[in-house]
Coordinates of C-alpha atoms and ligand atoms in Angstrom, one line a residue:
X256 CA 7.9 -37.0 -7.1
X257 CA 5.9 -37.2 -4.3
X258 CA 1.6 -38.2 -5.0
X259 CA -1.0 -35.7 -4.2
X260 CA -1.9 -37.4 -1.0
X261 CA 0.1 -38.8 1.7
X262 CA -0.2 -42.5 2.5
X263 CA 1.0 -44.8 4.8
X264 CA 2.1 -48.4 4.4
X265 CA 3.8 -50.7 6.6
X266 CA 7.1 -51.6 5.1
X267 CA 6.5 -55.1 5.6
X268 CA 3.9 -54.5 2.3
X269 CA 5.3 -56.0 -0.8
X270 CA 8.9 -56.2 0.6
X271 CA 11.7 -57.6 -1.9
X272 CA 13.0 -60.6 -0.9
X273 CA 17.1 -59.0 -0.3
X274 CA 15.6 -56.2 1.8
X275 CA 13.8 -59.2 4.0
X276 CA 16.8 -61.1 4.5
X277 CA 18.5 -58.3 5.5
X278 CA 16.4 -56.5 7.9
X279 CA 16.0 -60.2 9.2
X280 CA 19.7 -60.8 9.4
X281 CA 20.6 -57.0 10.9
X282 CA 17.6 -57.8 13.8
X283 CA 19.9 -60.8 14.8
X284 CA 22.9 -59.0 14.7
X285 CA 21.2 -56.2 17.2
X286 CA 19.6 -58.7 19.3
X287 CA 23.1 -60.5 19.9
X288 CA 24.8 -57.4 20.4
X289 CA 21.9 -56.4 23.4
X290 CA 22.3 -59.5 24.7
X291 CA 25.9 -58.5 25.6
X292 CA 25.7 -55.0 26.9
X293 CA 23.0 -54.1 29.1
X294 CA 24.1 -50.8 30.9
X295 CA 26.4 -47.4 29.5
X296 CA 29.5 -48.8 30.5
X297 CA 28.8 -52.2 29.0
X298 CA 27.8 -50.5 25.6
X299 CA 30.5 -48.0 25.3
X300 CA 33.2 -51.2 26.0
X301 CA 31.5 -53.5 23.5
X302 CA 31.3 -50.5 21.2
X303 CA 34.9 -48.9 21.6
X304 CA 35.6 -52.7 21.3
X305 CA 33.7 -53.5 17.8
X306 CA 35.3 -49.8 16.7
X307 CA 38.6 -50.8 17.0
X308 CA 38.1 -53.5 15.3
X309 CA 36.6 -51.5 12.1
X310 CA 39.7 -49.3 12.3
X311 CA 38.9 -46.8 14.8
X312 CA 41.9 -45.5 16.9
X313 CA 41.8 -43.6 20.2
X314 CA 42.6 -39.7 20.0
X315 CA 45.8 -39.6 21.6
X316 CA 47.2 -42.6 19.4
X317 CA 46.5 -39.7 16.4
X318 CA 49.4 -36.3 16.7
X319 CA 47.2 -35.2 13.5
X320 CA 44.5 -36.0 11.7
X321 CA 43.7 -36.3 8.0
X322 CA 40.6 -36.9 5.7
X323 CA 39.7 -40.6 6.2
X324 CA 41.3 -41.3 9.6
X325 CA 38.5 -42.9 12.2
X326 CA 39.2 -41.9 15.9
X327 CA 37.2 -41.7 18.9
X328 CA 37.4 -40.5 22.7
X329 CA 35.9 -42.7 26.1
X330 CA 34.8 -39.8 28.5
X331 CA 34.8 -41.9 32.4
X332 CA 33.5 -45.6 30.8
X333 CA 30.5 -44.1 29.9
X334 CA 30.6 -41.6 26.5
X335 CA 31.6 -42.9 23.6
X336 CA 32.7 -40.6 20.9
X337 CA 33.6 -41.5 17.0
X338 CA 34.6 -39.7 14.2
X339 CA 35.0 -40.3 10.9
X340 CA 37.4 -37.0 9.1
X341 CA 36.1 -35.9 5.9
X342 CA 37.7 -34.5 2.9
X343 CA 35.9 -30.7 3.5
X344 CA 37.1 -28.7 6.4
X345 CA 35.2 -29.2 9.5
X346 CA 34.7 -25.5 9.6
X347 CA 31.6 -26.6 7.2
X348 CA 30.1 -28.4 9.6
X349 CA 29.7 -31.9 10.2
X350 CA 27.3 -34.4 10.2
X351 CA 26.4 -35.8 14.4
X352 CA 24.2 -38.6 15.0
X353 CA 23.4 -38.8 18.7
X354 CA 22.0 -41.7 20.8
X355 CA 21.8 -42.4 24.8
X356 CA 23.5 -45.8 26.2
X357 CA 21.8 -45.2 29.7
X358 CA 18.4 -46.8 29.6
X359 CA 15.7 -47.1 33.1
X360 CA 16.9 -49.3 35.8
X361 CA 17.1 -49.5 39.4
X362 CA 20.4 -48.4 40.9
X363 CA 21.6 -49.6 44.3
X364 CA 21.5 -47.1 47.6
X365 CA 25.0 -45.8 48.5
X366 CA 24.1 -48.3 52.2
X367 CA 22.3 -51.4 50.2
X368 CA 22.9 -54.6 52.2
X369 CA 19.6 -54.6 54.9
X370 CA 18.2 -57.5 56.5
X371 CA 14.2 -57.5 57.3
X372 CA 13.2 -60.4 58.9
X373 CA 15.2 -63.4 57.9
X374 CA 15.5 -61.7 54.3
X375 CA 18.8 -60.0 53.0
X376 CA 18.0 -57.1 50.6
X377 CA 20.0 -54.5 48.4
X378 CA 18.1 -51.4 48.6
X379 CA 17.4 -49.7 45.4
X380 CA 16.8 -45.5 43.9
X381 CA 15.3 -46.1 40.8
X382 CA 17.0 -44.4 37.9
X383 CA 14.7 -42.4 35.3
X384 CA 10.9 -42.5 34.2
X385 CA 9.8 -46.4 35.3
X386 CA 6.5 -47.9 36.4
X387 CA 7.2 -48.9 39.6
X388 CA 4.9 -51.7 39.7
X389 CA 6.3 -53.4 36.3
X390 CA 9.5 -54.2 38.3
X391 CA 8.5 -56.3 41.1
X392 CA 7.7 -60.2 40.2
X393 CA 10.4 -60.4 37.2
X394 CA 14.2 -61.9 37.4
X395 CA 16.4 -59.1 37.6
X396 CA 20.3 -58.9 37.4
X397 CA 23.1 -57.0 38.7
X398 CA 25.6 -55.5 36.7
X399 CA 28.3 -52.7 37.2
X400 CA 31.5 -52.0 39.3
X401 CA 32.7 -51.3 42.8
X402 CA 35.9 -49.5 43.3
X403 CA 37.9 -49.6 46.4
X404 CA 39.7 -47.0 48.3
X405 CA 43.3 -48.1 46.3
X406 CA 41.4 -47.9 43.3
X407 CA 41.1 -51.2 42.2
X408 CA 37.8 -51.8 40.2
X409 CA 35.7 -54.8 40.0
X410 CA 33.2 -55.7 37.4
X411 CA 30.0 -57.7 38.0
X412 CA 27.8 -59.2 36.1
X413 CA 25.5 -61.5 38.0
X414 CA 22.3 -63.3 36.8
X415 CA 23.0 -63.5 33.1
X416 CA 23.9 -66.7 32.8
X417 CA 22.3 -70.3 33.3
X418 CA 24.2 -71.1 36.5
X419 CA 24.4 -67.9 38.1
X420 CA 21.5 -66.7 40.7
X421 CA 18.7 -64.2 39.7
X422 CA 17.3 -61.9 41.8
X423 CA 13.9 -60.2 41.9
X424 CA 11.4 -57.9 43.7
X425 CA 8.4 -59.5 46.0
X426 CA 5.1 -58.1 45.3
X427 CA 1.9 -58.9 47.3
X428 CA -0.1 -62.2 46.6
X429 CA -3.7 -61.2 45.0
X430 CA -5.5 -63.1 47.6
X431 CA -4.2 -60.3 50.2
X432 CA -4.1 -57.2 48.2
X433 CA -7.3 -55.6 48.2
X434 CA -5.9 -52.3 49.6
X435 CA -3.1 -52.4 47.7
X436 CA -5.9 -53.0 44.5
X437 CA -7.6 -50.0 45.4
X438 CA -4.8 -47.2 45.6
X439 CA -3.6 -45.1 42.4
X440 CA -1.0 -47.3 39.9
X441 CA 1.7 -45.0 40.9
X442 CA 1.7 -45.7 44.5
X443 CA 0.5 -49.2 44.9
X444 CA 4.4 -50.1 45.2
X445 CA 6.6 -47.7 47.5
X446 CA 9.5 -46.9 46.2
X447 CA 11.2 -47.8 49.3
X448 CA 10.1 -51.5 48.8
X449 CA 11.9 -51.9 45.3
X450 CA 14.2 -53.8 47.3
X451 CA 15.5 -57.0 46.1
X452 CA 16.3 -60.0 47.3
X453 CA 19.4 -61.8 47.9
X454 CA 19.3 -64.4 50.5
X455 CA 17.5 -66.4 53.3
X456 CA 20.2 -68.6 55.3
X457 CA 21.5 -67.7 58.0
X458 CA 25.2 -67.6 59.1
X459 CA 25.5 -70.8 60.7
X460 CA 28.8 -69.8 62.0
X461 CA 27.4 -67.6 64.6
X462 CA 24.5 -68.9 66.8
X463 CA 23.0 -65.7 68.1
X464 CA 23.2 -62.0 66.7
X465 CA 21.7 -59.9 64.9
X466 CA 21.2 -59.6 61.1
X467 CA 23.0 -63.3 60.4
X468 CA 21.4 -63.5 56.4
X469 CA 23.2 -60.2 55.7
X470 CA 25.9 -61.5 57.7
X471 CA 26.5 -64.6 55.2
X472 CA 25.7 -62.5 52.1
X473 CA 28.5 -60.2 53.0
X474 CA 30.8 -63.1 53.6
X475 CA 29.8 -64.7 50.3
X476 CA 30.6 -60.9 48.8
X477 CA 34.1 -61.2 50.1
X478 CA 35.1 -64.6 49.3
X479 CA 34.0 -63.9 45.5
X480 CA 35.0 -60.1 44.9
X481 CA 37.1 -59.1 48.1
X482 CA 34.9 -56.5 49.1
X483 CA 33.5 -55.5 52.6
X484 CA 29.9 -53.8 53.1
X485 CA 31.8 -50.3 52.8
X486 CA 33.1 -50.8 49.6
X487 CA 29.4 -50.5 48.4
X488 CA 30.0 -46.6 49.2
X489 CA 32.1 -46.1 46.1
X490 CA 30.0 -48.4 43.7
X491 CA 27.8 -48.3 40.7
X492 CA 25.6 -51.2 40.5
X493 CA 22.2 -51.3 38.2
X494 CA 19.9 -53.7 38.7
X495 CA 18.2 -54.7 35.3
X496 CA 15.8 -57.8 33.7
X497 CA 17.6 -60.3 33.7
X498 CA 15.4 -61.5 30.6
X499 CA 17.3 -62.5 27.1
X500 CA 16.2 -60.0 24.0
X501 CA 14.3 -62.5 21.9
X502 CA 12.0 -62.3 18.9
X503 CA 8.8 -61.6 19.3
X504 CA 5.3 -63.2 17.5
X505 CA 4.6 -65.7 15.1
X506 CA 5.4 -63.9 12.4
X507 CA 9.1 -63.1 13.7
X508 CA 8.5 -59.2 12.9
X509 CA 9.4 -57.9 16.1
X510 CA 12.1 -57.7 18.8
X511 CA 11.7 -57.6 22.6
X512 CA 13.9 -56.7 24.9
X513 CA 15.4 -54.5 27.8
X514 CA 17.4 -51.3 27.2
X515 CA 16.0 -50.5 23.5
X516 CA 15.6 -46.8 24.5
X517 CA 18.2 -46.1 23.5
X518 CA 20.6 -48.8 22.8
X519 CA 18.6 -49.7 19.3
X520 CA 19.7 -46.2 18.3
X521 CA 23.2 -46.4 19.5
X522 CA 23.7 -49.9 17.6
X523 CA 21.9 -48.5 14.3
X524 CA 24.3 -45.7 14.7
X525 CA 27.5 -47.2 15.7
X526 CA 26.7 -49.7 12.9
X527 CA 25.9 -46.6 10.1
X528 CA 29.6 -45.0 11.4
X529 CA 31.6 -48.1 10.9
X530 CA 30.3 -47.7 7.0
X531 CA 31.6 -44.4 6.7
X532 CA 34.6 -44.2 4.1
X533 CA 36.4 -41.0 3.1
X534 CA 33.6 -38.8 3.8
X535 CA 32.9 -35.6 2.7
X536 CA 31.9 -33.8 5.5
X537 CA 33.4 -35.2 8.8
X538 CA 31.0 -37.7 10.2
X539 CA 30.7 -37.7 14.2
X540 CA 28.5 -40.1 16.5
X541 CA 27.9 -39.8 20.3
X542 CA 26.6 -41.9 22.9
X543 CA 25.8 -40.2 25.9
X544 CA 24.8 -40.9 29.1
X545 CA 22.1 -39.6 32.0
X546 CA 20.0 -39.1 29.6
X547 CA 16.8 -40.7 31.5
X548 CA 17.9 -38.5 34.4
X549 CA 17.9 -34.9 32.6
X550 CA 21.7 -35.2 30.6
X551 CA 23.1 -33.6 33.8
X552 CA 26.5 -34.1 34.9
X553 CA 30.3 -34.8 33.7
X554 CA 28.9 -38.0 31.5
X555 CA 25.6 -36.2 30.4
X556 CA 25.1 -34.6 26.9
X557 CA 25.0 -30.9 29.4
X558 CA 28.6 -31.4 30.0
X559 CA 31.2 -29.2 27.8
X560 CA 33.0 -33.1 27.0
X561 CA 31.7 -33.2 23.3
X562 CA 32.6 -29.9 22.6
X563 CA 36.4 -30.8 24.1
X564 CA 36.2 -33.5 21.4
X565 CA 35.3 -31.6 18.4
X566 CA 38.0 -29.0 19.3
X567 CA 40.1 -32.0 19.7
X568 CA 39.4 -32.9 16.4
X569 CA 40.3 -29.0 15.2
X570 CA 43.5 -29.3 16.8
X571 CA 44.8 -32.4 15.8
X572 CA 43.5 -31.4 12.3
X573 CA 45.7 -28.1 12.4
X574 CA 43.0 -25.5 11.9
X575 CA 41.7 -24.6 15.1
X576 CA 41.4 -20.6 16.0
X577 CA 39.1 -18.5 18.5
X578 CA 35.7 -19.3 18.1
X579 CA 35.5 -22.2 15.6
X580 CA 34.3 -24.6 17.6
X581 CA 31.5 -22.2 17.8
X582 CA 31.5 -21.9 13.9
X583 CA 31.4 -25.3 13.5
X584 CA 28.3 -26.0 15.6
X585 CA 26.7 -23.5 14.1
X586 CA 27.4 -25.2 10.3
X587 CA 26.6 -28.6 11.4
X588 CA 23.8 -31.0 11.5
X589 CA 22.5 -33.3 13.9
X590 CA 20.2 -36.3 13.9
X591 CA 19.2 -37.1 17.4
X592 CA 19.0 -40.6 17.6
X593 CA 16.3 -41.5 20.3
X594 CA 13.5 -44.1 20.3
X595 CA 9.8 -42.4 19.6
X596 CA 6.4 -44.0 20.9
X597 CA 4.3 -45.6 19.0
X598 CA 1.0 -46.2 18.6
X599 CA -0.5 -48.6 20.8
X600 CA -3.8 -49.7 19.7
X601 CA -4.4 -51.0 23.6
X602 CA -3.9 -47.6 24.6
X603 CA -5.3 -45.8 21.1
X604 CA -6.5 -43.1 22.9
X605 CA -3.6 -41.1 23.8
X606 CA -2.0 -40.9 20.2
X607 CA -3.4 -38.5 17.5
X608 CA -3.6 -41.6 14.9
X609 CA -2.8 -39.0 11.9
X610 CA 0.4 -37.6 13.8
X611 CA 1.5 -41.1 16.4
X612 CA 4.5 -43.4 15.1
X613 CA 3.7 -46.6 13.8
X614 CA 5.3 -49.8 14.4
X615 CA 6.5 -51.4 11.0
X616 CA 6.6 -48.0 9.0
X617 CA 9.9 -47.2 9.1
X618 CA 12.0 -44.6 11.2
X619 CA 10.1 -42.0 13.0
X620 CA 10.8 -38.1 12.4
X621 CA 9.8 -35.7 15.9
X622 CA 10.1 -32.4 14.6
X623 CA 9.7 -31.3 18.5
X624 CA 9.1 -33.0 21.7
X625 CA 8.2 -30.9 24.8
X626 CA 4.8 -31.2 27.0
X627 CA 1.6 -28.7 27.1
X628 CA 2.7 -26.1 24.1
X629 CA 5.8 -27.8 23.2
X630 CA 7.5 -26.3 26.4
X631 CA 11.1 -26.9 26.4
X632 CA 11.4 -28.4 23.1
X633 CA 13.9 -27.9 20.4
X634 CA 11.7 -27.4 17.3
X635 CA 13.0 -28.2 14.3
X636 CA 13.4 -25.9 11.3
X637 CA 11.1 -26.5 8.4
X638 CA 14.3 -25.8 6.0
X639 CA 16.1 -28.4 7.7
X640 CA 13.3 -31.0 7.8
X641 CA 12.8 -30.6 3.8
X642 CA 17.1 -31.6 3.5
X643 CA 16.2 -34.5 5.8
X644 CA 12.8 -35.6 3.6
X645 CA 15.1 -35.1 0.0
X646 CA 18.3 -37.1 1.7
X647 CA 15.6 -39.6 3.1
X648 CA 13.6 -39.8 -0.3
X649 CA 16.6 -40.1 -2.6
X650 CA 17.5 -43.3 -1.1
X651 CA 14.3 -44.8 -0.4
X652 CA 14.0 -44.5 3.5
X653 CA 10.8 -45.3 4.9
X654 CA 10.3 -42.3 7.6
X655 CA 6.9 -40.9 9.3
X656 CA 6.7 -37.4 10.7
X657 CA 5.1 -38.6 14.4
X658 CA 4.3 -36.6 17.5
X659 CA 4.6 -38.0 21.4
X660 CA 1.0 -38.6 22.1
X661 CA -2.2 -36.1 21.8
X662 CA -2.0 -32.4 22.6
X663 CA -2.0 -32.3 26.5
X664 CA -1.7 -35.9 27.3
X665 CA 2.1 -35.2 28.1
X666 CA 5.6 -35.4 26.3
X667 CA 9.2 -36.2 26.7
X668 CA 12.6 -34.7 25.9
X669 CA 16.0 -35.7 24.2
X670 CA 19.0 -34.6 23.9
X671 CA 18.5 -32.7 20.7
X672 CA 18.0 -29.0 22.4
X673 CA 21.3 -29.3 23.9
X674 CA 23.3 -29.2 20.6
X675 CA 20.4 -27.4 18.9
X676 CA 21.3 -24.4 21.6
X677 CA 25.1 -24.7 20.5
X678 CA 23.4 -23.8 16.6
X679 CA 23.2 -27.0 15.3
X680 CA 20.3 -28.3 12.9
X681 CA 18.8 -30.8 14.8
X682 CA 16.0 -33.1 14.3
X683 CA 14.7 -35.7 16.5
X684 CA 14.6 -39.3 14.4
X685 CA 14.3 -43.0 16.1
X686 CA 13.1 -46.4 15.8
X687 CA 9.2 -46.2 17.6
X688 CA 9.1 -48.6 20.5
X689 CA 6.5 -50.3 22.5
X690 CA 6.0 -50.5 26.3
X691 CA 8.9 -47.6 26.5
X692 CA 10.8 -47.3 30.0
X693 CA 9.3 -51.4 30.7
X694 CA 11.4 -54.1 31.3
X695 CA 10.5 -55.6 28.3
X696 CA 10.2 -52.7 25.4
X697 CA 9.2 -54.0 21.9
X698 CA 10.5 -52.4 18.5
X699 CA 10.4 -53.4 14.9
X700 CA 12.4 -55.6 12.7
X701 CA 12.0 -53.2 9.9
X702 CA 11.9 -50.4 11.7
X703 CA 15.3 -50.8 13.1
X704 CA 16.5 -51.7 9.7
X705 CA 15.2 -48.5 8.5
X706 CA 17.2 -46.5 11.4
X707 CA 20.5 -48.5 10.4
X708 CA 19.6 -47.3 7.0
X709 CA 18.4 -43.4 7.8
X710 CA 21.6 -42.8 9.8
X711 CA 23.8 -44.6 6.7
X712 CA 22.2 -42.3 4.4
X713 CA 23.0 -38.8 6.8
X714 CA 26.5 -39.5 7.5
X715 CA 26.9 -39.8 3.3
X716 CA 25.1 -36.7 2.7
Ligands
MN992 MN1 15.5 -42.1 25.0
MN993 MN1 13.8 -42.8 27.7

């Protein structure tokens, strides 16, 4: 039974002593799995990996499927789809937790390899909502894969370790950067000059010439992967911080780290799925891609590749006829799983402080996103928020109702209107994060906890 009036408490208040140790020992779990994934394709083969592992089988090692049976699909290296049958027909519904893999970054130019001066760069686009500035002056790493013409694919991964290279982006000394100083945040670094560097010797091969740094990067390029400059044509390569996710303060209650939007809502998910035995309704969890870039695309949540999954799962299930997939969607329920901001209390004054996500106080709810009068938001239903506050209450989820800054400050957007259009209940419910789209984005220890806990508790009910 609920008290008359709503308070808040930070779940690290009068916390048992097993609910420490594990929300301490789950946070070191998560922080060892981010430290080996840090892009979509990295997370969805370290996930498919730690699926198979649990018992998860790829759809077309299943002819049919029965109540029970875990499969999942890999759409291009970059969706991961899992499924847990349950014992009720799907035509019921199921149960969808939804998180993004793809996180900010800077992605390389199609042409990358310029020299300036005696400098060798890679040219970079930048990929989703970043601060420009907050990625010059920091290690950075490359990760991702070229494919050549025959087909053959290489993976890199370079500037993790202790005796590889790092790279990084120059930014002007203070001493000369008075007119930089004085122009507006968002254009003090040109996007143009998020360039990064990758050598500084010459080839000493040739004498004279032009361009003789790029000339002995691309050599070193083809003695190492094979590869000549146009092989960076047909290439995805993200450059990323090359920075370890650690604990953060004293007090060892919080976790910093690249890539938590979204990846601490695809591990509290993936880990809530591998729980899932003999279910009742059939429990499904996604990991899209694009997200940070408007879900567009044959790998983002836009594309019709979920819904070939779920009738997938109809088929193989022997029950699929016109229009249930449609039914099914329109049955089911959905928590999308995507980080929320919280409250800053450096930057107080764009939160409402009686409707902003707190750090520490569990998983935040967003009954709608959107910006300026909720504009393009999927808004969930009151009758479905009260089934998520009784599952949530029943088993003693700490959850806050929160909303993405003040009225007319500005907004954001998920992937929960995509399903909601297909008629799925949908409700917008992730771990609050600090310093969101930065290099370095901070989350709580309990608050992740809470996630891995929330999501446990949906796929069961
Ligand atoms: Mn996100
Ligand atoms: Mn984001």
């Amino acid at each position: 039974m609920s008290e008359l009036e709503r308070k808040r408490k930070s779940g690290w208040e009068k916390i048992t002593e097993d609910l420490e140790k594990n929300v301490f020992q789950f946070a070191d779990e998560y922080m060892n799995y981010l430290n080996q994934a840090k892009t979509e394709r990295e997370i969805v083969a370290l996930s498919e990996k730690i699926a198979r592992e649990s018992g998860f089988k790829s759809l077309d090692e299943y002819t049919e499927l029965h109540p029970g049976d875990k499969v999942y699909f890999v759409n291009r290296g970059k969706n991961l789809y899992l499924a847990v049958m349950g014992t009720k027909s799907m035509e019921e519904g199921v149960n969808i937790i939804g998180a993004h893999a793809d996180s900010p970054r800077l992605d390389l130019k199609p042409n990358p390899l310029v020299q300036e001066g005696e400098f060798a760069y890679l040219k970079t686009h930048y990929y989703g909502g970043i601060k420009k500035y907050q990625w010059t002056a920091i290690p950075l790493a490359i990760h991702g894969v070229i494919v050549k013409e025959n087909g053959e694919k290489i993976t890199i991964s370079l500037g993790e370790s202790e005796n590889e290279p790092v790279f990084t982006i120059t930014d002007l000394l203070p001493h000369l950067a008075k007119e930089q100083e004085q122009k507006k945040l968002s254009e003090a670094i040109n996007g143009e000059n998020l360039a990064v560097v990758v050598g500084n010797r010459p080839d000493d091969e040739e004498e004279k010439g032009k361009d003789r740094v790029k000339k002995n990067i691309l050599k070193l390029l083809n003695k190492k992967y094979g590869i000549t400059e146009d092989d960076f044509m047909s290439s995805e390569l993200e450059v990323v911080p090359a920075f370890k996710t650690r604990t953060l303060g004293l007090d060892e209650s919080l976790i910093a780290g690249y890539g938590q939007d979204d990846k601490v809502c695809v591990y509290t998910a993936l880990r809530a799925i591998l729980n899932v035995q003999n279910p009742e309704r059939t429990a499904v969890c996604l990991f899209s891609d694009k997200e940070e870039i408007g879900s567009m695309g044959n790998t983002g949540m836009e594309s019709h590749v979920f819904d070939t999954f779920i009738a997938e799962l109809l088929n193989k299930s022997r029950i699929n006829r016109p229009n249930l997939l449609d039914k099914v969607f329109c049955n089911s329920r959905m928590l999308s799983a995507d980080v929320d901001a919280g409250s800053d209390p450096l930057y107080a004054s764009v939160s409402d402080p009686h409707n902003a996500g707190l750090i520490g106080y569990g998983i935040s709810l967003n009954k709608y996103t959107g910006v300026r009068g909720k504009s393009n938001s999927s808004d969930a239903n009151a009758e479905y928020v009260a089934f998520i506050r009784r599952i949530f209450n029943q088993n003693s989820i700490k959850y806050q109702l929160a909303e993405l800054g003040k009225v007319d400050i500005g907004g954001g957007g998920t992937i929960a209107y995509i399903l909601a259009n297909k008629g799925v209940d949908v409700i917008d419910c992730g771990v609050p994060v600090l310093s969101m789209h930065a290099p370095y984005e901070v989350t709580s220890k309990f608050d992740v906890y809470s996630a891995y806990m929330a999501y446990t508790v949906f796929f069961n009910n």
